[in-house]
mmCIF file of C-alpha atoms in Angstrom:
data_model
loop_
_atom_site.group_PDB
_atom_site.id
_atom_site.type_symbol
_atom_site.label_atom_id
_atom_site.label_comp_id
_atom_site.label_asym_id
_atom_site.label_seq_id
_atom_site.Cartn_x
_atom_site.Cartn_y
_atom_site.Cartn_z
ATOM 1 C CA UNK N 1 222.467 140.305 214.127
ATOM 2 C CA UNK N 2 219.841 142.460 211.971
ATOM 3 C CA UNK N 3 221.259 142.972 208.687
ATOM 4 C CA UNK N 4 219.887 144.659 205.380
ATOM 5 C CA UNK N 5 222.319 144.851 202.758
ATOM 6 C CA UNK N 6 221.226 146.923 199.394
ATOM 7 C CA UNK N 7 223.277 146.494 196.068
ATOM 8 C CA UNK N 8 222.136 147.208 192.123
ATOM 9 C CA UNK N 9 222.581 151.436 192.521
ATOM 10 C CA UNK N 10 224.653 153.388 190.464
ATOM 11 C CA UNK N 11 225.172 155.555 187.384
ATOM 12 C CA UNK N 12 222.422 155.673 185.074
ATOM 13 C CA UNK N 13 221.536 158.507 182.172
ATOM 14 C CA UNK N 14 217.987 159.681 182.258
ATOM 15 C CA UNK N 15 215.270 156.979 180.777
ATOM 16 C CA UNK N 16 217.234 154.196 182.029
ATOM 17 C CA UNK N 17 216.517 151.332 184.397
ATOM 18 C CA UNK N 18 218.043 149.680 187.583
ATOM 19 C CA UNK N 19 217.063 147.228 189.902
ATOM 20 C CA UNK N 20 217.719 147.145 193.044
ATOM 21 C CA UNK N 21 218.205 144.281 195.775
ATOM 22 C CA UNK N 22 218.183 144.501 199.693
ATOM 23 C CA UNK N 23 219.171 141.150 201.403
ATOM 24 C CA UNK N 24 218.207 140.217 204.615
ATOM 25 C CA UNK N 25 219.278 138.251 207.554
ATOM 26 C CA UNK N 26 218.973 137.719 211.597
ATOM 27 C CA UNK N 27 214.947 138.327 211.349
ATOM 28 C CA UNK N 28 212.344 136.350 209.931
ATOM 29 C CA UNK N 29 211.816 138.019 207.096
ATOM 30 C CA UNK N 30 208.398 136.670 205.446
ATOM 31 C CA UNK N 31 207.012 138.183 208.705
ATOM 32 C CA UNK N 32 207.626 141.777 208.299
ATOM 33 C CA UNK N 33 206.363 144.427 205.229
ATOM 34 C CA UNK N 34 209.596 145.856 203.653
ATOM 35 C CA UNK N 35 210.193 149.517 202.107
ATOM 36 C CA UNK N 36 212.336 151.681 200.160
ATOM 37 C CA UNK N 37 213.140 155.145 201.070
ATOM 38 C CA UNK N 38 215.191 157.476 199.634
ATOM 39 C CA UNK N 39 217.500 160.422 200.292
ATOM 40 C CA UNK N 40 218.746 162.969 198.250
ATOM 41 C CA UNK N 41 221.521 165.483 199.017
ATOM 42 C CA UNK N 42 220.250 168.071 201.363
ATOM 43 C CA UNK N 43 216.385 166.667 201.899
ATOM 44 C CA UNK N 44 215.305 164.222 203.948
ATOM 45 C CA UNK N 45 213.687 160.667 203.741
ATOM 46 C CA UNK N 46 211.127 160.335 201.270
ATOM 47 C CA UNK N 47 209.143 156.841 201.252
ATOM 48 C CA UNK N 48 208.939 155.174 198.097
ATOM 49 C CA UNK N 49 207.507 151.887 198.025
ATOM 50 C CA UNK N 50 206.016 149.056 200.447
ATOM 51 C CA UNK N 51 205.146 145.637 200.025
ATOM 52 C CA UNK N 52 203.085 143.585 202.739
ATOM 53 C CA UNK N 53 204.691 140.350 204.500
ATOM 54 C CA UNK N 54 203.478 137.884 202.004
ATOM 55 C CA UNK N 55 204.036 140.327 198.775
ATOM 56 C CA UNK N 56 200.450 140.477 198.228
ATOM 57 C CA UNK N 57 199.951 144.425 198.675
ATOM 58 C CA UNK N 58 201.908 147.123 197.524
ATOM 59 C CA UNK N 59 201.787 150.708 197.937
ATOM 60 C CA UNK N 60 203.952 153.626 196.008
ATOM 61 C CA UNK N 61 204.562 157.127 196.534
ATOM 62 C CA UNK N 62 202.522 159.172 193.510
ATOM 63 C CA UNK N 63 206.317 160.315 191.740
ATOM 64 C CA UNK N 64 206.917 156.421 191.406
ATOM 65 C CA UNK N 65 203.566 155.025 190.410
ATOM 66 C CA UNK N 66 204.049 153.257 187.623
ATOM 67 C CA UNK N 67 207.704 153.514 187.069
ATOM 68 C CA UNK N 68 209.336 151.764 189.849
ATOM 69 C CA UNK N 69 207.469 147.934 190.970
ATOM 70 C CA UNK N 70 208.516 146.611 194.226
ATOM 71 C CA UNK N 71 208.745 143.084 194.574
ATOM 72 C CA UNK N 72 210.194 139.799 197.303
ATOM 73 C CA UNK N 73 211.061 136.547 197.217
ATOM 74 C CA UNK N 74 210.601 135.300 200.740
ATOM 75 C CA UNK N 75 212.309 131.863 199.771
ATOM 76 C CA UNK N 76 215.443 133.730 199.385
ATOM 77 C CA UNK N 77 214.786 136.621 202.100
ATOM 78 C CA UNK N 78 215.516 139.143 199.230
ATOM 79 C CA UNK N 79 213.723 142.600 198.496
ATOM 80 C CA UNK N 80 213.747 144.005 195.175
ATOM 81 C CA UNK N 81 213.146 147.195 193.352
ATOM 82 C CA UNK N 82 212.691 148.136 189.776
ATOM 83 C CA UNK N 83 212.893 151.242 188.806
ATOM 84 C CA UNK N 84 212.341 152.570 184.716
ATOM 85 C CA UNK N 85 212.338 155.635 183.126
ATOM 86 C CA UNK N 86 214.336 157.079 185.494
ATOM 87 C CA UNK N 87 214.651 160.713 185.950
ATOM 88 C CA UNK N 88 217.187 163.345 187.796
ATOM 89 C CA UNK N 89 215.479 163.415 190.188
ATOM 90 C CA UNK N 90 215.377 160.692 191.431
ATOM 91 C CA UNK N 91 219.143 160.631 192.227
ATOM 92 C CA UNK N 92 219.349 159.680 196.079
ATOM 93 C CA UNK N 93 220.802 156.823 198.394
ATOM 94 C CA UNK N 94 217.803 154.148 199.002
ATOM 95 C CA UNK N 95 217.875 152.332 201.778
ATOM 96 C CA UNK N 96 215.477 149.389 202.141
ATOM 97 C CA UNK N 97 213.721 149.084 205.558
ATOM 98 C CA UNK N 98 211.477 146.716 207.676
ATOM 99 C CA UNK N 99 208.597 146.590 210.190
ATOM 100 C CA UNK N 100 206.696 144.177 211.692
ATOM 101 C CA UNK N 101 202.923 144.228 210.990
ATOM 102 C CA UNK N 102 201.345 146.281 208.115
ATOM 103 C CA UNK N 103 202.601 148.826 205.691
ATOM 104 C CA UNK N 104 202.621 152.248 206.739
ATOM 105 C CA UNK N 105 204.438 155.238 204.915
ATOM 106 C CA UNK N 106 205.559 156.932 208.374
ATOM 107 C CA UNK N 107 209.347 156.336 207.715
ATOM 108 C CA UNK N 108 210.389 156.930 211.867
ATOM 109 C CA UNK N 109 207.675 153.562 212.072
ATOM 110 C CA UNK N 110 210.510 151.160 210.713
ATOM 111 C CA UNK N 111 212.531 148.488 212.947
ATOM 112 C CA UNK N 112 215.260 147.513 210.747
ATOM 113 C CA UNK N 113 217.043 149.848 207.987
ATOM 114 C CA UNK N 114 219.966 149.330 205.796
ATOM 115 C CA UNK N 115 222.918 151.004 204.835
ATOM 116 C CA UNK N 116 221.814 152.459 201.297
ATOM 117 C CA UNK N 117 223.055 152.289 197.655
ATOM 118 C CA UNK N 118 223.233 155.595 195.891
ATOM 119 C CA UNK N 119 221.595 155.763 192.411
ATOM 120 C CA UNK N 120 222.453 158.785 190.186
ATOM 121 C CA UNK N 121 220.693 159.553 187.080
ATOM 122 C CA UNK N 122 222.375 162.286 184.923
ATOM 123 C CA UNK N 123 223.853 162.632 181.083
#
């Protein structure tokens, strides 16, 4: 069975940092690029981030660029997102999501998606 399992989201005040973690199982995970995509109340999915099979290429949407980094550790079939100076709006669930083969932003392309974590950043 296909599982993704995100944790790390919560409650954060404006400037602030998480990281969050999407763990995998029942796939082989070093062969598949892995996402984040996000939801907020009332909109709908909005790609983040990407990172190839091997971790070698990343991609992020422009809002994120240079305040979120994307990262995996194969060994341990784990994805991971950082995100800093966070910002209202930003608040949303994130789910992480797979496909097999390349990156590509088209968030209906995806094989495997998890259940989300919801992040909210208010004072």
């Amino acid at each position: 069975e296909v599982q993704l399992v995100e944790s790390g989201g919560g409650l954060v005040q404006p400037g602030g940092s998480l990281r969050l973690s999407c763990a995998a199982s029942g796939f082989i995970f070093k062969r598949y690029a892995m996402s984040w995509v996000r939801q907020a109340p009332g909109k709908g999915l909005e790609w983040v981030s990407s990172v190839t099979d091997e971790g070698g290429n990343t991609d992020y949407e422009d809002s994120a660029e240079g305040r979120f980094t994307i990262s995996r550790d194969n060994a341990k079939n784990t994805l991971y997102l950082q995100m800093n100076s966070l910002k209202p709006e930003d608040s949303a669930v994130y789910y992480c999501a797979a496909r097999a083969g390349g990156i590509v932003t088209t968030t209906s392309l995806y094989d495997y998606w998890g259940q989300g974590t919801q992040v909210t950043v208010s004072s």
